[in-house]
PDB file of C-alpha atoms in Angstrom:
ATOM      1  CA  MET A  42     -28.398 -19.548  22.432  1.00  0.00           C
ATOM      2  CA  MET A  43     -25.135 -21.293  21.594  1.00  0.00           C
ATOM      3  CA  VAL A  44     -24.307 -22.205  17.982  1.00  0.00           C
ATOM      4  CA  ALA A  45     -24.239 -25.908  18.901  1.00  0.00           C
ATOM      5  CA  ASP A  46     -27.698 -25.620  20.462  1.00  0.00           C
ATOM      6  CA  ALA A  47     -29.073 -23.926  17.344  1.00  0.00           C
ATOM      7  CA  ALA A  48     -27.528 -26.590  15.095  1.00  0.00           C
ATOM      8  CA  GLU A  49     -28.987 -29.337  17.252  1.00  0.00           C
ATOM      9  CA  LEU A  50     -32.471 -27.818  16.966  1.00  0.00           C
ATOM     10  CA  ILE A  51     -32.463 -28.086  13.164  1.00  0.00           C
ATOM     11  CA  SER A  52     -30.793 -31.521  13.059  1.00  0.00           C
ATOM     12  CA  LEU A  53     -32.087 -35.061  13.331  1.00  0.00           C
ATOM     13  CA  ARG A  54     -30.546 -37.038  16.195  1.00  0.00           C
ATOM     14  CA  LEU A  55     -29.499 -40.553  15.149  1.00  0.00           C
ATOM     15  CA  THR A  56     -27.976 -41.653  18.459  1.00  0.00           C
ATOM     16  CA  LEU A  57     -30.514 -43.262  20.752  1.00  0.00           C
ATOM     17  CA  PRO A  58     -30.911 -41.702  24.190  1.00  0.00           C
ATOM     18  CA  GLU A  59     -29.698 -43.691  27.167  1.00  0.00           C
ATOM     19  CA  LEU A  60     -32.548 -46.099  27.889  1.00  0.00           C
ATOM     20  CA  VAL A  61     -31.575 -46.812  31.481  1.00  0.00           C
ATOM     21  CA  ALA A  62     -29.633 -44.769  33.988  1.00  0.00           C
ATOM     22  CA  SER A  63     -26.162 -46.009  34.807  1.00  0.00           C
ATOM     23  CA  PRO A  64     -25.330 -46.618  38.460  1.00  0.00           C
ATOM     24  CA  VAL A  65     -23.698 -43.591  40.111  1.00  0.00           C
ATOM     25  CA  VAL A  66     -20.278 -45.279  40.048  1.00  0.00           C
ATOM     26  CA  PHE A  67     -20.495 -45.360  36.221  1.00  0.00           C
ATOM     27  CA  ARG A  68     -21.591 -41.739  35.687  1.00  0.00           C
ATOM     28  CA  GLN A  69     -19.498 -38.830  34.562  1.00  0.00           C
ATOM     29  CA  PRO A  70     -19.686 -35.542  36.503  1.00  0.00           C
ATOM     30  CA  ASP A  71     -22.343 -34.286  34.051  1.00  0.00           C
ATOM     31  CA  GLY A  72     -24.529 -37.334  34.786  1.00  0.00           C
ATOM     32  CA  THR A  73     -23.963 -39.186  31.518  1.00  0.00           C
ATOM     33  CA  SER A  74     -22.711 -42.755  31.397  1.00  0.00           C
ATOM     34  CA  VAL A  75     -18.960 -43.402  31.293  1.00  0.00           C
ATOM     35  CA  PHE A  76     -19.781 -45.996  28.641  1.00  0.00           C
ATOM     36  CA  ARG A  77     -20.922 -43.303  26.219  1.00  0.00           C
ATOM     37  CA  PRO A  78     -17.914 -41.365  24.904  1.00  0.00           C
ATOM     38  CA  LYS A  79     -18.106 -37.576  25.041  1.00  0.00           C
ATOM     39  CA  SER A  80     -19.260 -35.962  21.784  1.00  0.00           C
ATOM     40  CA  SER A  81     -20.442 -39.316  20.443  1.00  0.00           C
ATOM     41  CA  THR A  82     -23.991 -38.236  19.626  1.00  0.00           C
ATOM     42  CA  VAL A  83     -24.546 -38.461  15.888  1.00  0.00           C
ATOM     43  CA  PHE A  84     -26.790 -36.038  14.004  1.00  0.00           C
ATOM     44  CA  THR A  85     -27.863 -35.698  10.386  1.00  0.00           C
ATOM     45  CA  SER A  86     -30.234 -33.584   8.305  1.00  0.00           C
ATOM     46  CA  GLU A  87     -33.229 -34.193   6.055  1.00  0.00           C
ATOM     47  CA  SER A  88     -31.145 -33.151   3.042  1.00  0.00           C
ATOM     48  CA  GLN A  89     -28.377 -35.643   3.946  1.00  0.00           C
ATOM     49  CA  LEU A  90     -30.900 -38.463   4.304  1.00  0.00           C
ATOM     50  CA  ALA A  91     -32.460 -37.481   0.955  1.00  0.00           C
ATOM     51  CA  ALA A  92     -29.016 -37.522  -0.687  1.00  0.00           C
ATOM     52  CA  GLU A  93     -28.359 -40.975   0.736  1.00  0.00           C
ATOM     53  CA  ASP A  94     -31.738 -42.145  -0.590  1.00  0.00           C
ATOM     54  CA  ARG A  95     -30.809 -40.891  -4.078  1.00  0.00           C
ATOM     55  CA  LEU A  96     -27.504 -42.774  -3.916  1.00  0.00           C
ATOM     56  CA  LEU A  97     -29.279 -45.969  -2.856  1.00  0.00           C
ATOM     57  CA  GLU A  98     -31.773 -45.591  -5.723  1.00  0.00           C
ATOM     58  CA  ARG A  99     -28.912 -45.232  -8.203  1.00  0.00           C
ATOM     59  CA  ALA A 100     -27.118 -48.242  -6.744  1.00  0.00           C
ATOM     60  CA  ALA A 101     -30.275 -50.322  -7.303  1.00  0.00           C
ATOM     61  CA  ASN A 102     -30.576 -49.155 -10.932  1.00  0.00           C
ATOM     62  CA  LEU A 103     -28.933 -51.787 -13.153  1.00  0.00           C
ATOM     63  CA  GLY A 104     -29.429 -49.824 -16.382  1.00  0.00           C
ATOM     64  CA  GLY A 105     -25.983 -48.233 -16.387  1.00  0.00           C
ATOM     65  CA  PRO A 106     -23.211 -48.703 -18.921  1.00  0.00           C
ATOM     66  CA  THR A 107     -20.640 -51.459 -18.545  1.00  0.00           C
ATOM     67  CA  VAL A 108     -17.176 -52.331 -19.813  1.00  0.00           C
ATOM     68  CA  LEU A 109     -16.402 -55.635 -21.503  1.00  0.00           C
ATOM     69  CA  LEU A 110     -14.764 -58.084 -19.101  1.00  0.00           C
ATOM     70  CA  ALA A 111     -12.009 -58.750 -21.662  1.00  0.00           C
ATOM     71  CA  THR A 112     -11.092 -55.033 -21.669  1.00  0.00           C
ATOM     72  CA  VAL A 113     -11.086 -54.949 -17.880  1.00  0.00           C
ATOM     73  CA  GLU A 114      -8.870 -58.021 -17.607  1.00  0.00           C
ATOM     74  CA  LYS A 115      -6.414 -56.732 -20.221  1.00  0.00           C
ATOM     75  CA  ILE A 116      -5.985 -53.349 -18.508  1.00  0.00           C
ATOM     76  CA  MET A 117      -5.921 -54.720 -14.982  1.00  0.00           C
ATOM     77  CA  ARG A 118      -3.298 -57.345 -15.724  1.00  0.00           C
ATOM     78  CA  SER A 119      -0.822 -54.751 -17.019  1.00  0.00           C
ATOM     79  CA  PRO A 120       1.163 -52.299 -14.877  1.00  0.00           C
ATOM     80  CA  ASP A 121       0.135 -48.663 -14.560  1.00  0.00           C
ATOM     81  CA  ALA A 122       2.365 -45.726 -15.564  1.00  0.00           C
ATOM     82  CA  ASP A 123       4.256 -46.092 -12.266  1.00  0.00           C
ATOM     83  CA  GLY A 124       4.790 -49.833 -12.777  1.00  0.00           C
ATOM     84  CA  ARG A 125       2.243 -50.906 -10.136  1.00  0.00           C
ATOM     85  CA  MET A 126       0.243 -54.100 -10.581  1.00  0.00           C
ATOM     86  CA  LEU A 127      -3.137 -54.684  -8.985  1.00  0.00           C
ATOM     87  CA  GLY A 128      -3.653 -57.451  -6.448  1.00  0.00           C
ATOM     88  CA  ASP A 129      -6.146 -60.221  -7.104  1.00  0.00           C
ATOM     89  CA  ASP A 130      -8.627 -58.653  -4.658  1.00  0.00           C
ATOM     90  CA  GLN A 131      -8.445 -55.324  -6.522  1.00  0.00           C
ATOM     91  CA  VAL A 132      -8.928 -57.010  -9.910  1.00  0.00           C
ATOM     92  CA  ASP A 133     -11.920 -58.960  -8.591  1.00  0.00           C
ATOM     93  CA  ALA A 134     -13.561 -55.870  -7.092  1.00  0.00           C
ATOM     94  CA  LEU A 135     -13.037 -53.760 -10.204  1.00  0.00           C
ATOM     95  CA  ALA A 136     -14.231 -56.481 -12.561  1.00  0.00           C
ATOM     96  CA  ARG A 137     -17.445 -56.681 -10.550  1.00  0.00           C
ATOM     97  CA  ILE A 138     -17.896 -52.902 -10.715  1.00  0.00           C
ATOM     98  CA  ALA A 139     -17.131 -52.694 -14.448  1.00  0.00           C
ATOM     99  CA  VAL A 140     -19.705 -55.293 -15.475  1.00  0.00           C
ATOM    100  CA  SER A 141     -22.363 -54.644 -12.796  1.00  0.00           C
ATOM    101  CA  GLY A 142     -24.465 -52.218 -14.821  1.00  0.00           C
ATOM    102  CA  ARG A 143     -25.209 -50.260 -11.642  1.00  0.00           C
ATOM    103  CA  MET A 144     -25.592 -46.513 -12.029  1.00  0.00           C
ATOM    104  CA  LEU A 145     -23.527 -46.212  -8.837  1.00  0.00           C
ATOM    105  CA  ASP A 146     -20.973 -48.537  -7.268  1.00  0.00           C
ATOM    106  CA  VAL A 147     -18.776 -48.048  -4.236  1.00  0.00           C
ATOM    107  CA  LEU A 148     -15.255 -49.227  -3.500  1.00  0.00           C
ATOM    108  CA  VAL A 149     -14.485 -49.138   0.226  1.00  0.00           C
ATOM    109  CA  GLY A 150     -11.220 -49.861   1.994  1.00  0.00           C
ATOM    110  CA  PRO A 151      -8.843 -48.478   4.587  1.00  0.00           C
ATOM    111  CA  ALA A 152      -6.348 -45.715   3.826  1.00  0.00           C
ATOM    112  CA  GLY A 153      -3.415 -47.063   1.832  1.00  0.00           C
ATOM    113  CA  ALA A 154      -5.270 -50.152   0.606  1.00  0.00           C
ATOM    114  CA  GLY A 155      -4.916 -49.136  -3.053  1.00  0.00           C
ATOM    115  CA  LYS A 156      -8.387 -47.774  -3.827  1.00  0.00           C
ATOM    116  CA  THR A 157      -7.082 -44.873  -5.913  1.00  0.00           C
ATOM    117  CA  THR A 158      -4.640 -47.120  -7.785  1.00  0.00           C
ATOM    118  CA  ALA A 159      -7.484 -49.564  -8.448  1.00  0.00           C
ATOM    119  CA  MET A 160      -9.847 -46.827  -9.625  1.00  0.00           C
ATOM    120  CA  ASN A 161      -7.141 -45.484 -11.920  1.00  0.00           C
ATOM    121  CA  ALA A 162      -7.012 -48.932 -13.561  1.00  0.00           C
ATOM    122  CA  LEU A 163     -10.804 -48.925 -13.906  1.00  0.00           C
ATOM    123  CA  ARG A 164     -10.619 -45.449 -15.451  1.00  0.00           C
ATOM    124  CA  ARG A 165      -8.080 -46.733 -18.006  1.00  0.00           C
ATOM    125  CA  ALA A 166     -10.351 -49.678 -18.896  1.00  0.00           C
ATOM    126  CA  TRP A 167     -13.404 -47.436 -19.132  1.00  0.00           C
ATOM    127  CA  GLU A 168     -11.648 -44.882 -21.324  1.00  0.00           C
ATOM    128  CA  ALA A 169     -10.239 -47.661 -23.544  1.00  0.00           C
ATOM    129  CA  GLU A 170     -13.828 -48.389 -24.577  1.00  0.00           C
ATOM    130  CA  ARG A 171     -15.605 -45.079 -24.073  1.00  0.00           C
ATOM    131  CA  GLY A 172     -12.933 -42.485 -24.843  1.00  0.00           C
ATOM    132  CA  THR A 173     -10.760 -40.067 -22.931  1.00  0.00           C
ATOM    133  CA  GLY A 174     -12.721 -37.842 -20.571  1.00  0.00           C
ATOM    134  CA  SER A 175     -15.648 -40.265 -20.190  1.00  0.00           C
ATOM    135  CA  VAL A 176     -14.968 -40.774 -16.461  1.00  0.00           C
ATOM    136  CA  VAL A 177     -15.908 -38.287 -13.759  1.00  0.00           C
ATOM    137  CA  GLY A 178     -14.427 -38.816 -10.306  1.00  0.00           C
ATOM    138  CA  LEU A 179     -16.739 -37.774  -7.456  1.00  0.00           C
ATOM    139  CA  ALA A 180     -15.928 -36.819  -3.866  1.00  0.00           C
ATOM    140  CA  PRO A 181     -17.993 -35.163  -1.114  1.00  0.00           C
ATOM    141  CA  ALA A 182     -15.879 -31.974  -0.865  1.00  0.00           C
ATOM    142  CA  GLN A 183     -14.094 -29.852  -3.486  1.00  0.00           C
ATOM    143  CA  ILE A 184     -10.659 -30.291  -1.924  1.00  0.00           C
ATOM    144  CA  LEU A 185     -11.132 -34.076  -2.029  1.00  0.00           C
ATOM    145  CA  ALA A 186     -12.483 -33.896  -5.585  1.00  0.00           C
ATOM    146  CA  ASP A 187      -9.417 -31.905  -6.686  1.00  0.00           C
ATOM    147  CA  ASP A 188      -7.122 -34.473  -5.033  1.00  0.00           C
ATOM    148  CA  LEU A 189      -9.041 -37.344  -6.620  1.00  0.00           C
ATOM    149  CA  GLY A 190      -8.850 -35.709 -10.030  1.00  0.00           C
ATOM    150  CA  SER A 191      -5.098 -35.236  -9.827  1.00  0.00           C
ATOM    151  CA  ARG A 192      -4.490 -38.727  -8.436  1.00  0.00           C
ATOM    152  CA  LEU A 193      -6.498 -40.256 -11.271  1.00  0.00           C
ATOM    153  CA  ARG A 194      -4.325 -38.246 -13.666  1.00  0.00           C
ATOM    154  CA  ARG A 195      -7.280 -36.156 -14.791  1.00  0.00           C
ATOM    155  CA  ARG A 196      -5.577 -32.816 -14.205  1.00  0.00           C
ATOM    156  CA  ARG A 197      -7.384 -31.230 -17.114  1.00  0.00           C
ATOM    157  CA  SER A 198     -10.886 -31.570 -15.688  1.00  0.00           C
ATOM    158  CA  GLY A 199     -10.247 -32.741 -12.128  1.00  0.00           C
ATOM    159  CA  GLY A 200     -12.875 -34.340  -9.951  1.00  0.00           C
ATOM    160  CA  ARG A 201     -16.308 -33.078  -9.027  1.00  0.00           C
ATOM    161  CA  THR A 202     -18.227 -32.893  -5.799  1.00  0.00           C
ATOM    162  CA  THR A 203     -21.163 -35.219  -5.284  1.00  0.00           C
ATOM    163  CA  SER A 204     -23.433 -32.212  -4.707  1.00  0.00           C
ATOM    164  CA  SER A 205     -22.500 -30.823  -8.137  1.00  0.00           C
ATOM    165  CA  THR A 206     -24.181 -33.825  -9.752  1.00  0.00           C
ATOM    166  CA  ALA A 207     -27.563 -33.187  -8.110  1.00  0.00           C
ATOM    167  CA  PRO A 208     -30.277 -31.651 -10.268  1.00  0.00           C
ATOM    168  CA  ARG A 209     -30.088 -27.842 -10.361  1.00  0.00           C
ATOM    169  CA  SER A 210     -33.225 -27.447  -8.218  1.00  0.00           C
ATOM    170  CA  ARG A 211     -31.512 -29.305  -5.380  1.00  0.00           C
ATOM    171  CA  ARG A 212     -28.417 -27.128  -5.743  1.00  0.00           C
ATOM    172  CA  ALA A 213     -30.198 -23.773  -5.908  1.00  0.00           C
ATOM    173  CA  SER A 214     -29.092 -22.795  -2.424  1.00  0.00           C
ATOM    174  CA  SER A 215     -25.591 -24.224  -2.844  1.00  0.00           C
ATOM    175  CA  SER A 216     -22.641 -21.932  -3.439  1.00  0.00           C
ATOM    176  CA  SER A 217     -20.978 -24.502  -5.711  1.00  0.00           C
ATOM    177  CA  SER A 218     -20.369 -23.254  -9.235  1.00  0.00           C
ATOM    178  CA  THR A 219     -19.352 -26.634 -10.650  1.00  0.00           C
ATOM    179  CA  LYS A 220     -21.617 -27.715 -13.479  1.00  0.00           C
ATOM    180  CA  PRO A 221     -23.022 -31.268 -13.446  1.00  0.00           C
ATOM    181  CA  PRO A 222     -21.190 -33.685 -15.730  1.00  0.00           C
ATOM    182  CA  SER A 223     -22.553 -34.242 -19.204  1.00  0.00           C
ATOM    183  CA  ARG A 224     -20.819 -37.607 -19.477  1.00  0.00           C
ATOM    184  CA  ALA A 225     -21.622 -40.993 -17.982  1.00  0.00           C
ATOM    185  CA  PRO A 226     -20.992 -41.121 -14.223  1.00  0.00           C
ATOM    186  CA  CYS A 227     -17.989 -42.964 -12.842  1.00  0.00           C
ATOM    187  CA  HIS A 228     -18.873 -46.392 -11.455  1.00  0.00           C
TER     188      HIS A 228
END
């Protein structure tokens, strides 16, 4: 059995099968439709779906800590250490995150849009009220967490992986040695 076949057997297929056969003129040599790109079938796992459920639960929880809007506005209207100012869209997004009270918030944007610069401003506002080291940056992989930590100027403690914040029982089979944070999570 091929490795891909074995992986497929233990995975959940998210891509729907082709519901109707394409006319012969629109079929690839292997019989699949030319309208379905090769390697476009999407799979997931029970553990990934459970992790996503936990994130959604935390996003719905409005019992998290907040930062005063005045603190947010003061920090976000002043340049960072490199002299960069936030755009109005960044200030609006971060103000909403800072006062939302959600246990988990997400900031999404294309590469180069200024997400890291914006989150650095939010970190400064958060630490102005809650103290240095009260923010933990999370990323899905250690290499990304390390990059996030250095970009947010948190070289001392760096970032953490999202799996490192799961309860120990969920991490028992993980090879990660990162301990879960003892501070409030980063919004």
